[in-house]
Amino acid sequence: MSAKTKGNEAKVSVLKGQEAEDKILEYIKRASFSWIMNRPFGAVDVAANLKGAVPKTATQKILVALAEKGELVQKAYGKTTFFVANQANLEDMPAEKLAALESEYKAVEEENKSLAAEVRTVASELAKIKGTPTDAELAVSVDEAEVATKKARERLQPLRSGTTLVSASELAQLDADWAKWRAEWVRRRKIFTTFWQLATDALPPQEAEDLGEDLGIEADTPEHAGVERGPFCSAASGQGGRRR
């Protein structure tokens, strides 16, 4: 859009003469009723709220003229002059009209409550929709699941066909490694136990325990004890061999 078009849209029609006077008086009376009180207005406020339809200088002159006609009441606060609607010219509110307005207010209030409940329901549905994957996201998830399934089937295929995955020689090597390193573990644990008993023989049990904590010594965990009691370390498995 060109700058010229924007300028034309932003341009406000400036009122003059009687039109300007009627516009200002209408605005102040309407504002007084909406605030349910005789609110004071200055020329700057009125000109700004009318969006420049009446220039500030002209607004000041019109407000003074309306005050001279008795339509408004002029009040001075220091060097600033304000204008308020003349209460004597404001229409009295009959009881019937007040009742009608109150009834209308209650109806609008009930409608607002209904709309608020509807908004909450729609917001909840919107949250569910936003949390639901899109078609594109579902397509990606399906592709990923298919790839994972394919890999899993490829890994299961040798087992389903009866192929031996570990040869006898590999099993024998595993047994030999197990026997070797378990024997080394048992030997080192025995050396440490002997040395620790000599070092802490003269200490009370609590002090010996505190010393071990200070030195960062870690004892066997329940998992280690479980392995010792299990079939891998059973005496029936032979000299350090694994029971299969």
PDB file of C-alpha atoms in Angstrom:
ATOM      1  CA  MET A   1       0.000   0.000   0.000  1.00  0.00           C
ATOM      2  CA  SER A   2       1.374   3.412  -0.938  1.00  0.00           C
ATOM      3  CA  ALA A   3       2.094   6.175   1.561  1.00  0.00           C
ATOM      4  CA  LYS A   4      -0.511   8.321  -0.166  1.00  0.00           C
ATOM      5  CA  THR A   5      -3.246   5.746   0.458  1.00  0.00           C
ATOM      6  CA  LYS A   6      -2.241   5.377   4.102  1.00  0.00           C
ATOM      7  CA  GLY A   7      -2.400   9.144   4.536  1.00  0.00           C
ATOM      8  CA  ASN A   8      -5.882   9.272   3.085  1.00  0.00           C
ATOM      9  CA  GLU A   9      -7.066   6.537   5.465  1.00  0.00           C
ATOM     10  CA  ALA A  10      -5.570   8.266   8.490  1.00  0.00           C
ATOM     11  CA  LYS A  11      -7.051  11.652   7.579  1.00  0.00           C
ATOM     12  CA  VAL A  12      -9.960  12.649   9.841  1.00  0.00           C
ATOM     13  CA  SER A  13     -12.745  14.909   8.668  1.00  0.00           C
ATOM     14  CA  VAL A  14     -12.558  18.167  10.666  1.00  0.00           C
ATOM     15  CA  LEU A  15     -15.893  19.482  11.916  1.00  0.00           C
ATOM     16  CA  LYS A  16     -16.729  23.169  12.052  1.00  0.00           C
ATOM     17  CA  GLY A  17     -19.489  25.451  13.252  1.00  0.00           C
ATOM     18  CA  GLN A  18     -22.655  23.875  14.584  1.00  0.00           C
ATOM     19  CA  GLU A  19     -21.497  20.349  13.745  1.00  0.00           C
ATOM     20  CA  ALA A  20     -18.424  20.759  15.938  1.00  0.00           C
ATOM     21  CA  GLU A  21     -20.497  22.258  18.776  1.00  0.00           C
ATOM     22  CA  ASP A  22     -23.071  19.443  18.622  1.00  0.00           C
ATOM     23  CA  LYS A  23     -20.313  16.817  18.553  1.00  0.00           C
ATOM     24  CA  ILE A  24     -18.596  18.187  21.649  1.00  0.00           C
ATOM     25  CA  LEU A  25     -21.832  18.561  23.618  1.00  0.00           C
ATOM     26  CA  GLU A  26     -22.949  15.055  22.658  1.00  0.00           C
ATOM     27  CA  TYR A  27     -19.621  13.614  23.732  1.00  0.00           C
ATOM     28  CA  ILE A  28     -19.609  15.265  27.170  1.00  0.00           C
ATOM     29  CA  LYS A  29     -23.222  14.279  27.890  1.00  0.00           C
ATOM     30  CA  ARG A  30     -22.582  10.685  26.806  1.00  0.00           C
ATOM     31  CA  ALA A  31     -19.406  10.506  28.871  1.00  0.00           C
ATOM     32  CA  SER A  32     -21.218  11.915  31.906  1.00  0.00           C
ATOM     33  CA  PHE A  33     -23.896   9.226  31.674  1.00  0.00           C
ATOM     34  CA  SER A  34     -21.354   6.432  31.106  1.00  0.00           C
ATOM     35  CA  TRP A  35     -19.419   7.442  34.224  1.00  0.00           C
ATOM     36  CA  ILE A  36     -22.634   7.962  36.270  1.00  0.00           C
ATOM     37  CA  MET A  37     -21.156  11.191  37.524  1.00  0.00           C
ATOM     38  CA  ASN A  38     -20.402  14.703  36.368  1.00  0.00           C
ATOM     39  CA  ARG A  39     -16.845  14.127  35.211  1.00  0.00           C
ATOM     40  CA  PRO A  40     -14.810  17.238  34.311  1.00  0.00           C
ATOM     41  CA  PHE A  41     -13.207  17.581  30.878  1.00  0.00           C
ATOM     42  CA  GLY A  42     -10.500  19.851  29.552  1.00  0.00           C
ATOM     43  CA  ALA A  43     -10.146  21.005  25.964  1.00  0.00           C
ATOM     44  CA  VAL A  44      -7.129  18.757  25.481  1.00  0.00           C
ATOM     45  CA  ASP A  45      -9.074  15.679  26.682  1.00  0.00           C
ATOM     46  CA  VAL A  46     -12.061  16.387  24.482  1.00  0.00           C
ATOM     47  CA  ALA A  47      -9.991  17.087  21.365  1.00  0.00           C
ATOM     48  CA  ALA A  48      -7.937  13.911  21.909  1.00  0.00           C
ATOM     49  CA  ASN A  49     -10.976  11.707  22.551  1.00  0.00           C
ATOM     50  CA  LEU A  50     -12.668  13.036  19.429  1.00  0.00           C
ATOM     51  CA  LYS A  51      -9.601  11.920  17.448  1.00  0.00           C
ATOM     52  CA  GLY A  52      -8.908  15.381  16.108  1.00  0.00           C
ATOM     53  CA  ALA A  53     -12.363  15.853  14.602  1.00  0.00           C
ATOM     54  CA  VAL A  54     -12.355  19.256  16.305  1.00  0.00           C
ATOM     55  CA  PRO A  55      -8.999  21.065  16.747  1.00  0.00           C
ATOM     56  CA  LYS A  56      -7.908  21.842  20.310  1.00  0.00           C
ATOM     57  CA  THR A  57      -8.125  25.629  19.863  1.00  0.00           C
ATOM     58  CA  ALA A  58     -11.620  25.394  18.405  1.00  0.00           C
ATOM     59  CA  THR A  59     -12.598  22.920  21.145  1.00  0.00           C
ATOM     60  CA  GLN A  60     -11.660  25.419  23.869  1.00  0.00           C
ATOM     61  CA  LYS A  61     -13.753  28.178  22.231  1.00  0.00           C
ATOM     62  CA  ILE A  62     -16.743  25.860  21.771  1.00  0.00           C
ATOM     63  CA  LEU A  63     -16.571  24.678  25.398  1.00  0.00           C
ATOM     64  CA  VAL A  64     -16.599  28.299  26.600  1.00  0.00           C
ATOM     65  CA  ALA A  65     -19.523  29.091  24.285  1.00  0.00           C
ATOM     66  CA  LEU A  66     -21.483  26.071  25.569  1.00  0.00           C
ATOM     67  CA  ALA A  67     -20.814  27.186  29.142  1.00  0.00           C
ATOM     68  CA  GLU A  68     -22.164  30.651  28.306  1.00  0.00           C
ATOM     69  CA  LYS A  69     -25.317  29.030  26.888  1.00  0.00           C
ATOM     70  CA  GLY A  70     -25.800  27.028  30.087  1.00  0.00           C
ATOM     71  CA  GLU A  71     -25.214  23.665  28.445  1.00  0.00           C
ATOM     72  CA  LEU A  72     -21.999  23.168  30.401  1.00  0.00           C
ATOM     73  CA  VAL A  73     -20.584  24.415  33.695  1.00  0.00           C
ATOM     74  CA  GLN A  74     -17.129  25.956  33.609  1.00  0.00           C
ATOM     75  CA  LYS A  75     -14.793  25.347  36.562  1.00  0.00           C
ATOM     76  CA  ALA A  76     -11.265  26.618  37.122  1.00  0.00           C
ATOM     77  CA  TYR A  77      -8.584  24.650  38.955  1.00  0.00           C
ATOM     78  CA  GLY A  78      -5.611  26.930  39.257  1.00  0.00           C
ATOM     79  CA  LYS A  79      -4.679  27.998  35.743  1.00  0.00           C
ATOM     80  CA  THR A  80      -6.548  25.071  34.150  1.00  0.00           C
ATOM     81  CA  THR A  81     -10.192  25.306  33.110  1.00  0.00           C
ATOM     82  CA  PHE A  82     -12.478  22.269  33.063  1.00  0.00           C
ATOM     83  CA  PHE A  83     -16.032  21.805  31.874  1.00  0.00           C
ATOM     84  CA  VAL A  84     -18.763  19.523  33.146  1.00  0.00           C
ATOM     85  CA  ALA A  85     -22.226  18.749  31.903  1.00  0.00           C
ATOM     86  CA  ASN A  86     -24.924  20.931  33.448  1.00  0.00           C
ATOM     87  CA  GLN A  87     -26.770  18.622  35.830  1.00  0.00           C
ATOM     88  CA  ALA A  88     -29.923  20.670  35.450  1.00  0.00           C
ATOM     89  CA  ASN A  89     -30.061  19.723  31.760  1.00  0.00           C
ATOM     90  CA  LEU A  90     -29.471  16.015  32.305  1.00  0.00           C
ATOM     91  CA  GLU A  91     -32.512  13.809  31.937  1.00  0.00           C
ATOM     92  CA  ASP A  92     -33.871  12.292  35.141  1.00  0.00           C
ATOM     93  CA  MET A  93     -33.875   8.495  35.120  1.00  0.00           C
ATOM     94  CA  PRO A  94     -37.425   7.167  35.757  1.00  0.00           C
ATOM     95  CA  ALA A  95     -37.827   4.139  38.017  1.00  0.00           C
ATOM     96  CA  GLU A  96     -39.208   2.106  35.102  1.00  0.00           C
ATOM     97  CA  LYS A  97     -36.130   2.843  33.003  1.00  0.00           C
ATOM     98  CA  LEU A  98     -33.821   1.967  35.896  1.00  0.00           C
ATOM     99  CA  ALA A  99     -35.644  -1.354  36.341  1.00  0.00           C
ATOM    100  CA  ALA A 100     -35.379  -2.049  32.614  1.00  0.00           C
ATOM    101  CA  LEU A 101     -31.665  -1.273  32.665  1.00  0.00           C
ATOM    102  CA  GLU A 102     -31.147  -3.509  35.683  1.00  0.00           C
ATOM    103  CA  SER A 103     -33.014  -6.326  33.971  1.00  0.00           C
ATOM    104  CA  GLU A 104     -30.928  -5.819  30.841  1.00  0.00           C
ATOM    105  CA  TYR A 105     -27.774  -5.836  32.948  1.00  0.00           C
ATOM    106  CA  LYS A 106     -28.715  -9.161  34.573  1.00  0.00           C
ATOM    107  CA  ALA A 107     -29.498 -10.688  31.181  1.00  0.00           C
ATOM    108  CA  VAL A 108     -26.152  -9.561  29.802  1.00  0.00           C
ATOM    109  CA  GLU A 109     -24.393 -10.874  32.903  1.00  0.00           C
ATOM    110  CA  GLU A 110     -26.003 -14.308  32.481  1.00  0.00           C
ATOM    111  CA  GLU A 111     -25.058 -14.294  28.813  1.00  0.00           C
ATOM    112  CA  ASN A 112     -21.482 -13.444  29.755  1.00  0.00           C
ATOM    113  CA  LYS A 113     -21.393 -16.376  32.182  1.00  0.00           C
ATOM    114  CA  SER A 114     -22.683 -18.701  29.485  1.00  0.00           C
ATOM    115  CA  LEU A 115     -20.145 -17.398  26.983  1.00  0.00           C
ATOM    116  CA  ALA A 116     -17.339 -17.749  29.548  1.00  0.00           C
ATOM    117  CA  ALA A 117     -18.275 -21.412  30.107  1.00  0.00           C
ATOM    118  CA  GLU A 118     -18.347 -21.935  26.353  1.00  0.00           C
ATOM    119  CA  VAL A 119     -14.920 -20.319  26.028  1.00  0.00           C
ATOM    120  CA  ARG A 120     -13.521 -22.675  28.691  1.00  0.00           C
ATOM    121  CA  THR A 121     -14.938 -25.693  26.868  1.00  0.00           C
ATOM    122  CA  VAL A 122     -13.563 -24.553  23.521  1.00  0.00           C
ATOM    123  CA  ALA A 123     -10.172 -23.771  25.096  1.00  0.00           C
ATOM    124  CA  SER A 124     -10.038 -27.286  26.557  1.00  0.00           C
ATOM    125  CA  GLU A 125     -10.878 -28.818  23.177  1.00  0.00           C
ATOM    126  CA  LEU A 126      -8.249 -26.617  21.521  1.00  0.00           C
ATOM    127  CA  ALA A 127      -5.615 -27.774  24.016  1.00  0.00           C
ATOM    128  CA  LYS A 128      -6.454 -31.412  23.191  1.00  0.00           C
ATOM    129  CA  ILE A 129      -6.231 -30.724  19.481  1.00  0.00           C
ATOM    130  CA  LYS A 130      -2.870 -28.990  19.882  1.00  0.00           C
ATOM    131  CA  GLY A 131      -1.611 -31.987  21.863  1.00  0.00           C
ATOM    132  CA  THR A 132      -2.659 -34.423  19.133  1.00  0.00           C
ATOM    133  CA  PRO A 133       0.041 -35.242  16.556  1.00  0.00           C
ATOM    134  CA  THR A 134      -0.495 -33.915  13.065  1.00  0.00           C
ATOM    135  CA  ASP A 135      -0.713 -36.185  10.027  1.00  0.00           C
ATOM    136  CA  ALA A 136       2.891 -35.319   9.160  1.00  0.00           C
ATOM    137  CA  GLU A 137       4.088 -36.132  12.684  1.00  0.00           C
ATOM    138  CA  LEU A 138       2.165 -39.427  12.653  1.00  0.00           C
ATOM    139  CA  ALA A 139       3.740 -40.334   9.321  1.00  0.00           C
ATOM    140  CA  VAL A 140       7.218 -39.741  10.769  1.00  0.00           C
ATOM    141  CA  SER A 141       6.392 -41.844  13.857  1.00  0.00           C
ATOM    142  CA  VAL A 142       5.101 -44.692  11.684  1.00  0.00           C
ATOM    143  CA  ASP A 143       8.254 -44.615   9.543  1.00  0.00           C
ATOM    144  CA  GLU A 144      10.466 -44.711  12.645  1.00  0.00           C
ATOM    145  CA  ALA A 145       8.468 -47.630  14.089  1.00  0.00           C
ATOM    146  CA  GLU A 146       8.753 -49.555  10.816  1.00  0.00           C
ATOM    147  CA  VAL A 147      12.531 -49.043  10.728  1.00  0.00           C
ATOM    148  CA  ALA A 148      12.895 -50.172  14.365  1.00  0.00           C
ATOM    149  CA  THR A 149      10.699 -53.236  13.689  1.00  0.00           C
ATOM    150  CA  LYS A 150      12.768 -54.159  10.655  1.00  0.00           C
ATOM    151  CA  LYS A 151      16.015 -53.988  12.657  1.00  0.00           C
ATOM    152  CA  ALA A 152      14.528 -56.095  15.461  1.00  0.00           C
ATOM    153  CA  ARG A 153      13.370 -58.772  13.005  1.00  0.00           C
ATOM    154  CA  GLU A 154      16.808 -58.863  11.398  1.00  0.00           C
ATOM    155  CA  ARG A 155      18.371 -59.497  14.813  1.00  0.00           C
ATOM    156  CA  LEU A 156      15.830 -62.245  15.600  1.00  0.00           C
ATOM    157  CA  GLN A 157      16.216 -63.994  12.269  1.00  0.00           C
ATOM    158  CA  PRO A 158      19.345 -66.000  13.224  1.00  0.00           C
ATOM    159  CA  LEU A 159      17.634 -67.249  16.397  1.00  0.00           C
ATOM    160  CA  ARG A 160      14.493 -68.280  14.506  1.00  0.00           C
ATOM    161  CA  SER A 161      16.546 -70.203  11.961  1.00  0.00           C
ATOM    162  CA  GLY A 162      18.409 -72.105  14.693  1.00  0.00           C
ATOM    163  CA  THR A 163      21.798 -70.594  13.928  1.00  0.00           C
ATOM    164  CA  THR A 164      24.349 -70.988  16.738  1.00  0.00           C
ATOM    165  CA  LEU A 165      25.324 -67.459  17.740  1.00  0.00           C
ATOM    166  CA  VAL A 166      28.188 -68.435  20.069  1.00  0.00           C
ATOM    167  CA  SER A 167      30.554 -71.229  19.100  1.00  0.00           C
ATOM    168  CA  ALA A 168      31.918 -73.858  21.475  1.00  0.00           C
ATOM    169  CA  SER A 169      35.381 -72.317  21.316  1.00  0.00           C
ATOM    170  CA  GLU A 170      33.981 -68.889  22.229  1.00  0.00           C
ATOM    171  CA  LEU A 171      32.120 -70.395  25.185  1.00  0.00           C
ATOM    172  CA  ALA A 172      35.301 -72.112  26.315  1.00  0.00           C
ATOM    173  CA  GLN A 173      37.182 -68.832  26.116  1.00  0.00           C
ATOM    174  CA  LEU A 174      34.487 -67.119  28.185  1.00  0.00           C
ATOM    175  CA  ASP A 175      34.816 -69.841  30.833  1.00  0.00           C
ATOM    176  CA  ALA A 176      38.574 -69.438  30.901  1.00  0.00           C
ATOM    177  CA  ASP A 177      38.346 -65.663  31.225  1.00  0.00           C
ATOM    178  CA  TRP A 178      35.776 -66.004  33.996  1.00  0.00           C
ATOM    179  CA  ALA A 179      37.939 -68.412  35.964  1.00  0.00           C
ATOM    180  CA  LYS A 180      41.023 -66.246  35.503  1.00  0.00           C
ATOM    181  CA  TRP A 181      39.551 -62.951  36.592  1.00  0.00           C
ATOM    182  CA  ARG A 182      37.458 -64.383  39.407  1.00  0.00           C
ATOM    183  CA  ALA A 183      40.555 -66.012  40.854  1.00  0.00           C
ATOM    184  CA  GLU A 184      42.342 -62.653  40.606  1.00  0.00           C
ATOM    185  CA  TRP A 185      39.425 -60.969  42.339  1.00  0.00           C
ATOM    186  CA  VAL A 186      39.430 -63.513  45.171  1.00  0.00           C
ATOM    187  CA  ARG A 187      43.225 -63.200  45.572  1.00  0.00           C
ATOM    188  CA  ARG A 188      43.187 -59.418  45.770  1.00  0.00           C
ATOM    189  CA  ARG A 189      40.275 -59.398  48.175  1.00  0.00           C
ATOM    190  CA  LYS A 190      42.117 -61.841  50.454  1.00  0.00           C
ATOM    191  CA  ILE A 191      45.250 -59.672  50.417  1.00  0.00           C
ATOM    192  CA  PHE A 192      43.263 -56.562  51.270  1.00  0.00           C
ATOM    193  CA  THR A 193      41.302 -58.311  54.025  1.00  0.00           C
ATOM    194  CA  THR A 194      44.513 -59.535  55.657  1.00  0.00           C
ATOM    195  CA  PHE A 195      46.167 -56.130  55.448  1.00  0.00           C
ATOM    196  CA  TRP A 196      43.065 -54.302  56.722  1.00  0.00           C
ATOM    197  CA  GLN A 197      42.719 -56.609  59.710  1.00  0.00           C
ATOM    198  CA  LEU A 198      46.351 -55.918  60.653  1.00  0.00           C
ATOM    199  CA  ALA A 199      45.900 -52.151  60.233  1.00  0.00           C
ATOM    200  CA  THR A 200      42.667 -51.886  62.225  1.00  0.00           C
ATOM    201  CA  ASP A 201      43.186 -54.649  64.787  1.00  0.00           C
ATOM    202  CA  ALA A 202      43.798 -52.134  67.589  1.00  0.00           C
ATOM    203  CA  LEU A 203      40.906 -49.847  66.578  1.00  0.00           C
ATOM    204  CA  PRO A 204      37.327 -50.028  67.813  1.00  0.00           C
ATOM    205  CA  PRO A 205      34.855 -51.141  65.098  1.00  0.00           C
ATOM    206  CA  GLN A 206      33.408 -47.626  64.689  1.00  0.00           C
ATOM    207  CA  GLU A 207      36.824 -46.016  64.266  1.00  0.00           C
ATOM    208  CA  ALA A 208      37.816 -48.709  61.776  1.00  0.00           C
ATOM    209  CA  GLU A 209      34.665 -47.979  59.806  1.00  0.00           C
ATOM    210  CA  ASP A 210      35.339 -44.214  59.903  1.00  0.00           C
ATOM    211  CA  LEU A 211      38.890 -44.788  58.701  1.00  0.00           C
ATOM    212  CA  GLY A 212      37.611 -46.828  55.785  1.00  0.00           C
ATOM    213  CA  GLU A 213      35.242 -44.002  54.823  1.00  0.00           C
ATOM    214  CA  ASP A 214      38.036 -41.412  55.070  1.00  0.00           C
ATOM    215  CA  LEU A 215      40.249 -43.523  52.791  1.00  0.00           C
ATOM    216  CA  GLY A 216      37.417 -44.052  50.311  1.00  0.00           C
ATOM    217  CA  ILE A 217      37.441 -47.844  50.660  1.00  0.00           C
ATOM    218  CA  GLU A 218      34.388 -49.461  49.070  1.00  0.00           C
ATOM    219  CA  ALA A 219      33.213 -52.818  50.390  1.00  0.00           C
ATOM    220  CA  ASP A 220      31.414 -55.431  48.334  1.00  0.00           C
ATOM    221  CA  THR A 221      27.857 -54.406  47.476  1.00  0.00           C
ATOM    222  CA  PRO A 222      24.802 -56.672  47.912  1.00  0.00           C
ATOM    223  CA  GLU A 223      25.090 -57.379  44.191  1.00  0.00           C
ATOM    224  CA  HIS A 224      28.623 -58.751  44.716  1.00  0.00           C
ATOM    225  CA  ALA A 225      27.385 -60.918  47.566  1.00  0.00           C
ATOM    226  CA  GLY A 226      24.582 -62.191  45.360  1.00  0.00           C
ATOM    227  CA  VAL A 227      27.052 -63.225  42.667  1.00  0.00           C
ATOM    228  CA  GLU A 228      29.138 -65.044  45.273  1.00  0.00           C
ATOM    229  CA  ARG A 229      26.121 -67.029  46.410  1.00  0.00           C
ATOM    230  CA  GLY A 230      24.916 -67.668  42.851  1.00  0.00           C
ATOM    231  CA  PRO A 231      25.645 -70.495  40.420  1.00  0.00           C
ATOM    232  CA  PHE A 232      28.605 -68.689  38.835  1.00  0.00           C
ATOM    233  CA  CYS A 233      30.597 -68.941  42.064  1.00  0.00           C
ATOM    234  CA  SER A 234      29.129 -72.185  43.377  1.00  0.00           C
ATOM    235  CA  ALA A 235      31.599 -74.815  44.540  1.00  0.00           C
ATOM    236  CA  ALA A 236      29.775 -77.315  42.348  1.00  0.00           C
ATOM    237  CA  SER A 237      30.978 -75.409  39.273  1.00  0.00           C
ATOM    238  CA  GLY A 238      34.512 -76.652  39.804  1.00  0.00           C
ATOM    239  CA  GLN A 239      37.716 -74.703  40.027  1.00  0.00           C
ATOM    240  CA  GLY A 240      36.433 -71.248  39.199  1.00  0.00           C
ATOM    241  CA  GLY A 241      34.390 -72.483  36.217  1.00  0.00           C
ATOM    242  CA  ARG A 242      30.930 -71.208  35.282  1.00  0.00           C
ATOM    243  CA  ARG A 243      27.887 -73.424  35.638  1.00  0.00           C
ATOM    244  CA  ARG A 244      25.794 -73.443  32.457  1.00  0.00           C
TER     245      ARG A 244
END
